[in-house]
Coordinates of C-alpha atoms in Angstrom, one line a residue:
M286 CA 2.5 5.4 18.1
D287 CA 0.6 5.5 21.4
Q288 CA 1.7 9.0 22.2
K289 CA 0.6 10.2 18.7
T290 CA -2.7 8.6 19.1
A291 CA -3.2 10.3 22.5
W292 CA -2.6 13.7 20.7
I293 CA -4.5 13.2 17.5
G294 CA -7.4 11.0 18.6
F295 CA -9.8 9.3 16.3
S296 CA -8.7 5.9 17.5
P297 CA -10.8 2.8 18.1
A298 CA -10.1 3.1 21.8
G299 CA -11.5 6.7 21.9
W300 CA -14.5 5.5 19.8
I301 CA -15.4 2.6 22.1
N302 CA -14.8 4.7 25.2
E303 CA -17.1 7.5 24.0
A304 CA -19.8 5.2 22.6
R305 CA -20.0 3.0 25.7
H306 CA -19.1 5.2 28.7
L307 CA -19.0 8.9 27.9
N308 CA -22.0 9.9 25.7
G309 CA -24.4 9.7 28.6
I310 CA -22.5 12.1 30.9
S311 CA -24.2 15.4 31.3
H312 CA -22.8 18.2 29.1
A313 CA -20.2 15.9 27.5
F314 CA -19.7 16.9 23.8
P315 CA -19.4 14.3 21.1
S316 CA -16.3 14.0 18.9
G317 CA -18.3 12.8 15.9
V318 CA -16.2 9.7 15.6
T319 CA -19.1 7.5 16.6
E320 CA -21.2 8.6 13.6
S321 CA -18.2 7.9 11.3
Y322 CA -17.0 4.6 12.6
N323 CA -20.4 3.1 13.0
K324 CA -20.7 3.1 9.2
S325 CA -17.8 0.7 8.7
A326 CA -18.4 -3.0 9.3
F327 CA -14.7 -3.5 9.7
M328 CA -14.7 -1.3 12.8
G329 CA -17.1 -3.8 14.4
L330 CA -14.1 -6.1 14.9
Y331 CA -12.8 -3.9 17.7
P332 CA -15.8 -4.3 20.1
L333 CA -16.0 -8.0 19.2
A334 CA -12.3 -8.5 20.1
L335 CA -12.8 -6.6 23.4
D336 CA -16.0 -8.4 24.4
Y337 CA -15.3 -12.0 23.3
L338 CA -11.5 -12.2 23.3
G339 CA -10.6 -9.6 25.9
I340 CA -8.2 -7.8 23.6
P341 CA -8.1 -4.0 24.5
P342 CA -8.6 -1.7 21.6
M343 CA -5.0 -0.2 21.7
V344 CA -3.6 -3.8 21.5
M345 CA -6.0 -4.7 18.8
V346 CA -4.9 -1.6 16.8
K347 CA -1.4 -3.0 16.6
I348 CA -2.7 -6.4 15.4
M349 CA -4.8 -4.6 12.8
I350 CA -1.9 -2.6 11.6
A351 CA 0.1 -5.8 11.0
L352 CA -2.9 -7.2 9.2
Q353 CA -3.2 -4.0 7.1
I354 CA 0.4 -4.1 6.0
G355 CA 0.2 -7.8 5.0
L356 CA -3.1 -7.4 3.2
I357 CA -2.3 -4.3 1.2
A358 CA 1.1 -5.8 0.1
W359 CA -0.6 -9.1 -0.9
A360 CA -3.3 -7.3 -2.7
F361 CA -0.9 -5.3 -5.0
I362 CA 1.1 -8.4 -5.6
S363 CA -2.1 -10.3 -6.6
L364 CA -3.0 -7.5 -9.0
A365 CA 0.5 -7.5 -10.5
R366 CA 0.3 -11.3 -11.0
A367 CA -3.1 -10.9 -12.6
L368 CA -1.7 -8.4 -15.2
K369 CA 1.7 -10.2 -15.6
P370 CA 1.7 -13.8 -14.4
D371 CA 5.4 -14.2 -14.9
A372 CA 6.4 -11.2 -12.9
S373 CA 9.6 -11.9 -11.0
P374 CA 9.6 -12.3 -7.2
D375 CA 12.1 -9.4 -6.8
L376 CA 9.9 -7.1 -8.8
L377 CA 6.8 -8.1 -6.7
F378 CA 8.8 -7.4 -3.5
I379 CA 9.8 -4.0 -4.8
L380 CA 6.1 -3.3 -5.6
A381 CA 5.2 -4.2 -2.0
L382 CA 8.0 -1.9 -0.7
L383 CA 6.5 1.0 -2.8
V384 CA 3.1 0.3 -1.3
I385 CA 4.1 0.0 2.4
A386 CA 7.4 1.9 2.7
S387 CA 7.3 4.9 0.3
N388 CA 5.2 7.9 -0.7
A389 CA 4.3 6.3 -4.0
R390 CA 0.6 6.5 -3.6
E391 CA 0.3 10.0 -2.0
M392 CA -1.3 11.6 -5.0
N393 CA -4.9 11.6 -4.0
L394 CA -6.4 14.9 -5.3
A395 CA -8.7 15.1 -2.4
R396 CA -5.6 15.0 -0.1
F397 CA -6.5 11.7 1.6
A398 CA -3.4 9.8 2.8
A399 CA -2.8 6.4 1.2
S400 CA 0.0 4.8 3.3
F401 CA -1.2 5.7 6.7
F402 CA -1.3 2.6 8.8
D403 CA -3.4 3.4 11.9
G404 CA -5.7 0.4 12.4
L405 CA -8.7 2.0 10.8
Y406 CA -10.7 1.0 7.7
Y407 CA -9.0 2.8 4.9
I408 CA -6.2 0.4 4.1
I409 CA -8.6 -2.6 4.5
A410 CA -11.0 -1.0 2.0
D411 CA -8.1 -0.4 -0.4
A412 CA -6.8 -3.9 -0.1
M413 CA -10.2 -5.5 -0.7
R414 CA -10.9 -3.5 -3.8
I415 CA -7.5 -4.3 -5.3
F416 CA -8.2 -8.0 -4.6
A417 CA -11.5 -7.6 -6.3
L418 CA -9.9 -6.1 -9.4
A419 CA -7.3 -8.8 -9.6
R420 CA -10.2 -11.4 -9.5
V421 CA -12.0 -9.6 -12.2
I422 CA -9.0 -9.7 -14.5
K423 CA -8.7 -13.4 -13.8
K424 CA -12.5 -13.7 -14.6
Q425 CA -13.2 -15.0 -11.1
Y426 CA -16.3 -12.9 -10.7
L427 CA -17.9 -14.6 -7.7
S428 CA -14.9 -13.9 -5.4
A429 CA -14.5 -10.5 -7.0
G430 CA -18.0 -9.6 -5.8
V431 CA -17.2 -10.8 -2.3
F432 CA -14.0 -8.7 -2.2
L433 CA -15.7 -5.7 -3.6
L434 CA -18.5 -5.9 -1.1
A435 CA -15.9 -6.2 1.7
S436 CA -14.4 -3.0 0.5
F437 CA -17.8 -1.2 0.4
L438 CA -18.6 -2.5 3.9
S439 CA -15.3 -1.1 5.1
H440 CA -15.6 2.3 3.4
L441 CA -18.7 3.2 1.3
T442 CA -17.1 5.8 -1.0
M443 CA -13.9 3.8 -1.6
G444 CA -15.9 0.7 -2.4
M445 CA -18.3 2.6 -4.7
N446 CA -15.4 4.1 -6.7
A447 CA -13.9 0.6 -7.2
A448 CA -17.3 -0.7 -8.3
L449 CA -17.5 2.1 -10.9
F450 CA -13.9 1.3 -12.1
I451 CA -14.7 -2.3 -12.5
A452 CA -18.0 -1.6 -14.2
A453 CA -16.3 0.7 -16.7
M454 CA -14.0 -2.3 -17.5
L455 CA -16.8 -4.7 -18.0
I456 CA -19.5 -2.7 -19.8
T457 CA -19.2 -4.4 -23.2
P458 CA -21.8 -6.7 -24.8
S459 CA -19.4 -9.6 -24.6
H460 CA -19.1 -9.3 -20.8
L461 CA -22.8 -8.5 -20.1
L462 CA -23.9 -11.6 -21.9
R463 CA -21.2 -13.9 -20.4
G464 CA -22.8 -16.5 -18.2
K465 CA -23.9 -16.7 -14.6
S466 CA -20.6 -16.1 -12.8
L467 CA -20.5 -12.3 -13.6
W468 CA -24.1 -11.8 -12.7
A469 CA -23.8 -13.7 -9.5
G470 CA -20.7 -11.7 -8.5
A471 CA -22.6 -8.5 -9.3
A472 CA -25.6 -9.6 -7.3
I473 CA -23.5 -10.4 -4.3
F474 CA -22.1 -6.9 -4.3
V475 CA -25.3 -5.0 -5.2
L476 CA -27.6 -6.8 -2.7
G477 CA -25.0 -6.7 0.1
A478 CA -24.2 -3.0 -0.5
L479 CA -27.9 -2.0 -0.5
A480 CA -28.5 -4.0 2.7
W481 CA -25.6 -2.2 4.4
L482 CA -26.8 1.2 3.2
F483 CA -30.3 0.7 4.6
Y484 CA -28.7 -0.5 7.9
S485 CA -26.1 2.2 8.4
I486 CA -27.2 5.3 6.6
S487 CA -30.0 7.8 7.5
P488 CA -31.3 10.3 5.0
S489 CA -29.7 13.2 6.9
D490 CA -26.3 11.6 6.6
I491 CA -26.5 11.9 2.8
T492 CA -28.5 15.1 2.2
G493 CA -27.6 17.3 5.2
Q494 CA -31.3 17.9 5.7
G495 CA -32.2 20.3 8.6
F496 CA -28.9 22.1 8.3
P497 CA -29.0 25.5 6.4
H498 CA -27.3 24.8 3.0
D499 CA -25.1 27.9 2.8
L500 CA -24.0 27.5 6.4
W501 CA -23.1 23.9 5.9
I502 CA -21.1 24.8 2.8
N503 CA -19.3 27.7 4.4
L504 CA -18.4 25.7 7.5
T505 CA -17.1 22.7 5.6
R506 CA -15.1 25.0 3.3
M507 CA -13.4 26.5 6.3
M508 CA -12.8 23.3 8.2
T509 CA -12.2 20.4 5.8
Y510 CA -8.9 19.5 4.1
H511 CA -10.4 17.2 1.5
W512 CA -13.7 18.2 -0.1
Y513 CA -12.7 21.4 -1.8
P514 CA -9.4 20.9 -3.7
V515 CA -9.8 24.1 -5.7
D516 CA -10.2 26.2 -2.6
F517 CA -7.2 24.4 -1.0
G518 CA -5.0 25.3 -4.0
V519 CA -4.3 21.7 -5.1
F520 CA -4.3 22.7 -8.8
T521 CA -2.7 26.1 -8.3
S522 CA -0.5 27.4 -5.5
L523 CA 0.0 23.9 -4.1
H524 CA 0.2 22.0 -7.4
Q525 CA 3.7 20.8 -6.6
T526 CA 2.5 18.8 -3.6
R527 CA 0.8 16.2 -5.8
F528 CA -1.0 17.5 -8.9
A529 CA 2.0 18.0 -11.1
Q530 CA 3.3 14.5 -10.2
F531 CA -0.1 13.1 -10.8
L532 CA -0.2 14.4 -14.3
G533 CA 3.2 12.9 -15.2
F534 CA 2.2 9.6 -13.5
C535 CA -1.1 9.5 -15.6
L536 CA 0.9 10.0 -18.8
L537 CA 3.2 7.1 -17.8
I538 CA 0.1 4.9 -17.3
A539 CA -1.2 5.7 -20.8
Y540 CA 2.3 5.2 -22.3
Y541 CA 2.8 1.8 -20.8
L542 CA -0.7 0.6 -21.6
T543 CA -0.5 1.6 -25.2
R544 CA 3.1 0.9 -26.3
V545 CA 2.5 -2.8 -27.0
R546 CA 1.1 -3.3 -30.5
P547 CA -1.6 -4.3 -30.9
I548 CA -2.8 -3.0 -27.6
P549 CA -4.0 -5.9 -25.5
R550 CA -7.8 -6.0 -24.7
I551 CA -7.2 -5.9 -20.9
N552 CA -5.2 -2.7 -21.5
L553 CA -8.0 -1.1 -23.4
R554 CA -10.4 -2.0 -20.6
L555 CA -8.1 -0.5 -18.0
L556 CA -7.9 2.7 -20.1
A557 CA -11.7 2.8 -20.2
A558 CA -11.8 2.4 -16.4
F559 CA -9.1 5.2 -15.9
A560 CA -11.2 7.4 -18.2
A561 CA -14.2 6.8 -16.0
M562 CA -12.3 7.8 -12.9
A563 CA -11.1 10.9 -14.7
L564 CA -14.7 11.8 -15.4
L565 CA -15.6 11.3 -11.7
I566 CA -12.7 13.5 -10.7
G567 CA -13.9 16.2 -13.1
L568 CA -17.4 16.0 -11.7
G569 CA -16.0 16.1 -8.2
I570 CA -14.0 19.3 -8.9
F571 CA -17.0 20.9 -10.6
Y572 CA -19.4 20.2 -7.7
S573 CA -16.8 21.3 -5.1
V574 CA -16.9 24.7 -6.8
H575 CA -20.6 24.8 -7.8
T576 CA -21.9 23.6 -4.4
V577 CA -25.4 22.7 -5.4
S578 CA -25.5 19.4 -3.6
V579 CA -24.4 18.4 -0.1
T580 CA -24.7 14.8 -1.1
L581 CA -22.2 15.2 -4.0
I582 CA -19.8 17.1 -1.8
K583 CA -19.9 14.4 0.8
L584 CA -19.2 11.7 -1.8
C585 CA -16.0 13.6 -2.6
L586 CA -15.8 12.3 -6.2
A587 CA -12.2 13.7 -6.6
R588 CA -11.3 10.8 -4.3
A589 CA -11.6 8.6 -7.4
S590 CA -8.0 9.7 -8.1
D591 CA -6.8 7.0 -5.7
M592 CA -8.1 4.3 -8.0
I593 CA -6.0 5.7 -10.8
V594 CA -3.0 5.9 -8.5
N595 CA -3.5 2.4 -7.1
V596 CA -4.0 0.5 -10.3
G597 CA -1.7 2.8 -12.2
L598 CA 1.1 2.0 -9.7
V599 CA 1.1 -1.6 -10.8
V600 CA 1.0 -0.7 -14.5
V601 CA 3.8 1.8 -14.1
V602 CA 6.0 -0.5 -12.0
L603 CA 5.6 -3.3 -14.5
G604 CA 6.5 -0.9 -17.3
L605 CA 9.5 0.5 -15.5
D606 CA 10.8 -3.0 -14.9
E607 CA 10.8 -3.6 -18.7
D608 CA 12.6 -0.3 -19.3
I609 CA 15.2 -1.0 -16.6
N610 CA 16.0 -4.4 -18.1
S611 CA 15.9 -3.2 -21.7
E612 CA 19.1 -2.7 -23.7
N613 CA 18.4 0.9 -24.2
Y614 CA 21.2 2.4 -22.1
W615 CA 19.6 5.9 -21.7
I616 CA 16.1 4.7 -20.9
S617 CA 17.3 2.2 -18.2
P618 CA 18.8 4.8 -15.8
L619 CA 15.9 7.1 -16.2
A620 CA 13.5 4.3 -15.4
L621 CA 15.5 3.4 -12.3
A622 CA 15.4 7.1 -11.3
V623 CA 11.6 7.2 -11.6
L624 CA 11.2 3.9 -9.7
I625 CA 13.2 5.0 -6.7
S626 CA 11.8 8.5 -6.5
P627 CA 8.9 7.7 -4.1
F628 CA 11.5 6.3 -1.6
Y629 CA 13.5 9.5 -1.9
S630 CA 10.7 12.0 -1.7
V631 CA 10.4 14.2 1.4
S632 CA 7.6 16.0 3.4
G633 CA 4.9 13.6 2.2
H634 CA 5.5 14.4 -1.5
P635 CA 4.9 11.4 -3.7
G636 CA 8.0 11.3 -5.8
W637 CA 7.4 10.7 -9.5
P638 CA 9.0 14.0 -10.6
V639 CA 7.0 15.1 -13.5
L640 CA 9.8 16.0 -16.0
V641 CA 11.7 12.8 -15.3
S642 CA 8.5 10.8 -15.8
L643 CA 7.8 12.6 -19.1
S644 CA 11.3 11.8 -20.3
L645 CA 10.4 8.1 -20.4
T646 CA 7.7 8.8 -22.9
L647 CA 10.2 10.2 -25.5
P648 CA 10.0 7.0 -27.6
A649 CA 6.3 7.7 -28.2
F650 CA 7.1 11.3 -29.0
R651 CA 9.7 10.3 -31.5
R652 CA 7.3 7.8 -33.2
A653 CA 4.6 10.5 -33.3
I654 CA 6.9 12.9 -35.2
K655 CA 8.6 10.6 -37.7
G656 CA 8.1 7.0 -36.9
P657 CA 6.8 4.7 -39.7
D658 CA 4.8 2.8 -37.2
R659 CA 3.1 5.9 -35.7
K660 CA -0.2 5.3 -34.0
T661 CA -2.9 7.5 -32.6
A662 CA -1.8 6.6 -29.1
D663 CA 1.7 7.9 -29.8
T664 CA 0.3 11.2 -30.9
A665 CA -1.9 11.4 -27.9
I666 CA 1.0 10.7 -25.5
A667 CA 3.2 13.3 -27.2
L668 CA 0.4 15.9 -27.1
G669 CA -0.2 15.1 -23.4
A670 CA 3.5 15.7 -22.7
V671 CA 3.5 19.0 -24.5
L672 CA 0.4 20.2 -22.6
I673 CA 1.8 19.2 -19.3
I674 CA 5.1 21.1 -20.0
A675 CA 3.1 24.1 -21.2
L676 CA 1.1 24.0 -17.9
L677 CA 4.4 23.9 -15.9
F678 CA 5.6 27.0 -17.8
L679 CA 2.3 28.7 -17.0
Y680 CA 2.7 28.0 -13.3
Q681 CA 6.2 29.5 -13.5
A682 CA 4.9 32.6 -15.4
T683 CA 2.1 33.2 -12.9
G684 CA 4.4 32.8 -9.9
M685 CA 2.7 29.6 -8.6
G686 CA 5.7 27.4 -9.3
R687 CA 9.2 27.2 -7.8
A688 CA 12.3 26.6 -9.9
F689 CA 12.3 23.7 -12.3
M690 CA 14.8 22.0 -10.0
S691 CA 12.1 21.6 -7.4
P692 CA 11.3 18.0 -6.1
A693 CA 8.0 18.1 -8.0
Y694 CA 9.5 18.8 -11.4
T695 CA 12.9 17.1 -11.4
G696 CA 13.2 15.6 -7.9
G697 CA 15.7 18.2 -6.8
K698 CA 19.5 18.4 -7.0
E699 CA 20.2 15.8 -4.3
F700 CA 17.8 13.3 -5.9
L701 CA 19.3 13.8 -9.4
K702 CA 22.8 13.4 -8.0
T703 CA 21.8 10.1 -6.3
A704 CA 19.9 8.9 -9.3
S705 CA 22.9 9.6 -11.6
I706 CA 25.2 7.6 -9.3
L707 CA 22.7 4.7 -9.1
G708 CA 22.1 4.9 -12.8
G709 CA 25.8 4.6 -13.5
C710 CA 26.0 1.6 -11.2
L711 CA 23.1 0.0 -13.2
L712 CA 24.9 0.6 -16.5
I713 CA 28.1 -1.0 -15.2
A714 CA 26.1 -4.0 -13.9
A715 CA 24.4 -4.2 -17.3
L716 CA 27.7 -4.3 -19.1
L717 CA 29.1 -6.9 -16.7
A718 CA 26.0 -9.0 -17.4
R719 CA 27.0 -9.3 -21.0
L720 CA 30.1 -11.4 -19.9
P721 CA 29.7 -15.2 -20.2
T722 CA 29.8 -15.7 -16.4
P723 CA 26.2 -16.9 -15.5
W724 CA 25.8 -15.3 -12.1
L725 CA 26.7 -11.8 -13.6
K726 CA 23.5 -11.9 -15.5
L727 CA 21.6 -11.4 -12.3
L728 CA 23.7 -8.3 -11.4
P729 CA 21.4 -5.6 -12.8
R730 CA 18.3 -7.0 -11.0
A731 CA 20.4 -7.3 -7.8
V732 CA 21.4 -3.6 -8.1
V733 CA 17.8 -2.5 -8.5
F734 CA 16.6 -4.8 -5.7
M735 CA 19.2 -3.7 -3.2
T736 CA 18.8 0.0 -4.1
C737 CA 15.0 -0.2 -3.4
L738 CA 15.5 -2.2 -0.2
V739 CA 18.0 0.2 1.2
L740 CA 16.0 3.3 0.3
A741 CA 12.8 1.8 1.7
V742 CA 14.5 1.1 5.0
S743 CA 15.8 4.7 5.0
W744 CA 12.3 6.0 4.3
L745 CA 10.9 4.1 7.2
G746 CA 13.6 5.5 9.5
E747 CA 12.6 9.1 8.6
Q748 CA 8.9 8.6 9.4
G749 CA 9.2 9.2 13.2
I750 CA 7.9 12.4 14.8
S751 CA 10.4 15.1 16.0
R752 CA 11.8 14.9 19.6
K753 CA 9.8 18.1 20.5
K754 CA 6.5 16.6 19.4
Q755 CA 7.4 13.3 21.0
K756 CA 7.8 15.1 24.4
T757 CA 4.5 17.0 24.0
Y758 CA 2.6 14.0 22.9
T759 CA 4.0 11.9 25.8
A760 CA 3.1 14.6 28.3
Y761 CA -0.5 14.7 27.0
Q762 CA -0.8 11.0 27.2
D763 CA 0.4 11.2 30.8
V764 CA -2.3 13.6 31.6
Q765 CA -4.9 11.2 30.2
V766 CA -3.5 8.3 32.1
W767 CA -3.5 10.4 35.3
A768 CA -7.2 11.3 34.7
N769 CA -8.1 7.7 34.2
R770 CA -6.5 6.6 37.4
N771 CA -7.3 9.5 39.7
T772 CA -10.7 11.0 38.7
A773 CA -14.3 9.7 38.9
P774 CA -15.6 7.9 35.8
D775 CA -18.3 10.6 35.3
S776 CA -15.9 13.5 35.5
L777 CA -16.1 16.2 32.8
F778 CA -13.0 17.9 31.5
L779 CA -12.5 21.1 29.6
V780 CA -9.3 20.5 27.6
D781 CA -7.7 23.5 25.8
P782 CA -10.3 23.8 23.0
S783 CA -7.6 24.8 20.5
L784 CA -6.4 21.2 20.5
G785 CA -7.8 18.5 18.3
A786 CA -9.7 15.3 19.1
G787 CA -7.2 13.5 21.3
W788 CA -8.4 13.1 24.9
R789 CA -10.7 10.2 25.3
E790 CA -8.2 7.5 24.2
Y791 CA -6.3 7.0 27.4
S792 CA -8.4 9.0 29.9
N793 CA -11.8 7.4 29.2
R794 CA -13.2 10.6 30.5
A795 CA -15.8 13.0 28.9
S796 CA -14.8 16.2 27.2
W797 CA -16.6 19.5 27.0
G798 CA -15.4 19.6 23.5
T799 CA -12.9 21.5 21.4
A800 CA -13.4 24.2 18.8
R801 CA -13.0 21.8 15.9
E802 CA -15.5 19.4 17.5
W803 CA -18.0 22.2 18.1
L804 CA -17.9 23.6 14.6
Y805 CA -17.2 20.5 12.5
Y806 CA -16.5 17.0 13.7
S807 CA -19.5 16.5 15.9
W808 CA -22.2 17.1 13.2
L809 CA -20.2 16.4 10.0
Y810 CA -21.7 12.9 9.3
S811 CA -25.1 13.4 11.0
S812 CA -25.8 17.0 9.9
N813 CA -27.3 17.5 13.4
Y814 CA -28.0 21.2 13.3
S815 CA -29.0 21.4 17.0
L816 CA -25.6 19.9 17.9
F817 CA -23.9 22.5 15.8
K818 CA -25.8 25.3 17.5
E819 CA -24.8 24.0 20.9
G820 CA -21.2 23.9 19.7
A821 CA -21.4 27.5 18.5
N822 CA -22.8 28.5 21.9
R823 CA -19.9 26.9 23.6
L824 CA -17.6 28.9 21.4
K825 CA -19.4 32.1 22.4
T826 CA -18.4 31.4 26.0
L827 CA -14.9 32.4 24.9
G828 CA -16.4 35.6 23.4
I829 CA -15.9 34.4 19.8
N830 CA -18.4 34.4 17.0
F831 CA -17.4 32.0 14.2
K832 CA -19.2 33.9 11.4
K833 CA -16.5 36.5 10.9
Y834 CA -14.0 33.7 10.1
L835 CA -16.1 32.3 7.2
A836 CA -15.1 35.1 4.8
Y837 CA -11.4 34.4 4.4
D838 CA -9.9 33.3 1.1
P839 CA -8.7 30.6 1.1
P840 CA -11.3 29.5 3.5
L841 CA -8.9 27.3 5.5
K842 CA -7.1 30.5 6.5
G843 CA -10.2 31.4 8.5
W844 CA -9.9 28.2 10.5
M845 CA -6.3 28.9 11.3
K846 CA -7.1 32.4 12.5
L847 CA -10.1 31.1 14.5
R848 CA -8.0 28.4 16.2
R849 CA -5.4 30.9 17.1
R850 CA -8.1 33.2 18.6
V851 CA -9.5 30.3 20.6
K852 CA -6.0 29.4 22.0
N853 CA -5.4 33.0 23.0
R854 CA -8.8 33.6 24.6
F855 CA -8.8 30.3 26.6
N856 CA -5.4 30.8 28.1
A857 CA -6.2 34.4 29.0
M858 CA -9.4 33.7 30.9
D859 CA -9.4 34.1 34.7
D860 CA -10.7 32.0 37.5
K861 CA -14.0 33.8 37.6
W862 CA -14.7 32.7 34.0
R863 CA -13.6 29.2 34.7
M864 CA -15.7 28.8 37.9
K865 CA -18.8 30.3 36.2
L866 CA -18.5 27.9 33.4
A867 CA -17.9 25.0 35.8
R868 CA -21.1 25.8 37.8
R869 CA -23.1 26.2 34.6
Y870 CA -22.0 23.0 32.9
G871 CA -20.7 20.8 35.7
I872 CA -17.1 20.9 34.5
D873 CA -14.8 19.2 37.0
Y874 CA -11.4 19.9 35.6
F875 CA -9.6 22.2 33.2
V876 CA -6.6 21.1 31.2
V877 CA -4.2 23.9 30.1
Q878 CA -0.9 24.1 28.3
K879 CA 1.6 25.5 30.8
R880 CA 3.7 27.5 28.2
L881 CA 0.5 29.3 27.0
F882 CA -1.4 29.8 30.3
R883 CA -1.1 33.4 31.2
S884 CA -3.7 34.2 33.9
P885 CA -2.9 33.8 37.7
T886 CA -5.0 31.1 39.3
R887 CA -6.2 30.2 42.8
M888 CA -7.7 26.9 41.5
P889 CA -6.0 23.8 42.9
V890 CA -3.4 22.3 40.5
V891 CA -4.1 18.6 41.0
Y892 CA -1.6 17.4 38.3
Q893 CA 1.1 18.9 36.2
N894 CA 4.1 17.9 34.1
D895 CA 6.5 19.9 31.9
F896 CA 3.8 20.7 29.3
F897 CA 0.3 20.5 30.9
M898 CA -1.5 21.4 34.1
V899 CA -4.8 20.2 35.4
L900 CA -6.9 22.7 37.5
A901 CA -9.7 21.3 39.7
A902 CA -13.0 23.1 39.7
N903 CA -14.6 20.7 42.2
L904 CA -12.2 21.6 45.0
P905 CA -12.0 24.8 47.1
C906 CA -9.8 27.5 45.6
L907 CA -6.5 28.3 47.4
P908 CA -6.3 31.5 49.5
S909 CA -3.4 32.9 47.4
P910 CA -2.4 32.5 43.7
A911 CA -0.8 29.2 42.8
G912 CA 2.1 28.6 40.5
R913 CA 1.6 29.2 36.9

């Protein structure tokens, strides 16, 4: 974990180092992390732990990760108990496994990760809003307001989406007129949220004022992975990474909420809340294409999909448990297959293969066609399934989809083989449970429990980074540790600008910036146009003008080409360029990647390992070329 943090950056340690020690150093370039983390009250725990308890940030991160895992599991269990008070302990444990040890929630249409435990605020904001919803269902509105405010203070957008979800559940005359508790809980949230907004947000953070609108749009289109899902291909060429599974998952939510007759009132309210999130997603997609407002783009309304996924996960798992333990011997294995799919998924895909998920809704389809108890909900479910299948065929016809045996559609051949074997085991266990021996009645649940537990452990074992990346990350961390121990605190480093944000974590030394910081990270939250112009000028020192890279389709391709150009130019530059830059900006050291560094150098090599080399600009050059 430490090595990965050193490479990627964006850690609390880098944030504290930059905010407290590095921003005042001449010509140091900001990473942008300060503007982001200062807006989360949760992140304030790190400097407090350092100042009053003496806990270093990287140690505190590990404590916070443990807290995140415990809180998010507890939150989902709390919501499951609110919806089904008699939910069995083994089912609640399986739900917790899905939340912390699977890809079950990786269906955010804005491509934000859900199960990424890194000590930051996202998981905390998630847990707090799930707690809030559980309290609302239990009609404990005061504590719900407190939890919802905690979510908002941790992450503004996530808390806002949760507030809209809950509001959609409660906007009925009977709730609006129901006593003081609801109004008190609402007041806690609204007043606390407004106070935090006034404290942490400036107008430019929201509107992007001072930054040319078209330039802001074009730059963020090229650099961001989240705000423009249409440009990124989420609904077209990359639909199999999450969108197809999301559609099947949503149909399962609707199916399980409406199959009980009459439909319980809480289910109807949840359906209203899901519809509200769907509306937000639609608006988010619209405004990501018709970029009339910087504010609406920054809000990233498509992120509301994670409320559907989070709450829907509980609804679906409760429904799958009923199907698994039903006496319908063809539904039971299918339900087990869907349940285990997030543990079996690969490459960050969420599981929930769409065609397998749709097969569970066949009872509604059958009732819609000829059932005597046909309801409107059955017809809607059947129509939804038909439309989804038609869309999959359209993807195939237009060349955007792989074979129907792909992981997104069916789970893939290996998954189907495993699911068939496990489904057979479940059927045998169900038959044995019919025998008069008491303990055999527990056998089907034991099969499901052990299957999920083994697959979760297997999933965790596959989450490590490759050996090659591990060596690279470790080498980069070693460079940072060397810099911290062997250079002056006010030293300025120019790290290979094709790299990301990782540098300040273990070095606690200032950076001249990287291409992504120059053109994106540093000004993203503040919309500081002068800071962007300085970044663009630093890019020009490499002989590169960013404007030609804004015209690519998809836009992200432009960033990939620009990053490659930066890498090639930096590693081809000679000592004359490096020393000229060092004199102009006071750069003390250059950090280069040995395998890419192509120009002979007379600059002293003050540190090197198998992957990196540090050249000193503040020492006399050698009389003859040094090793490459």
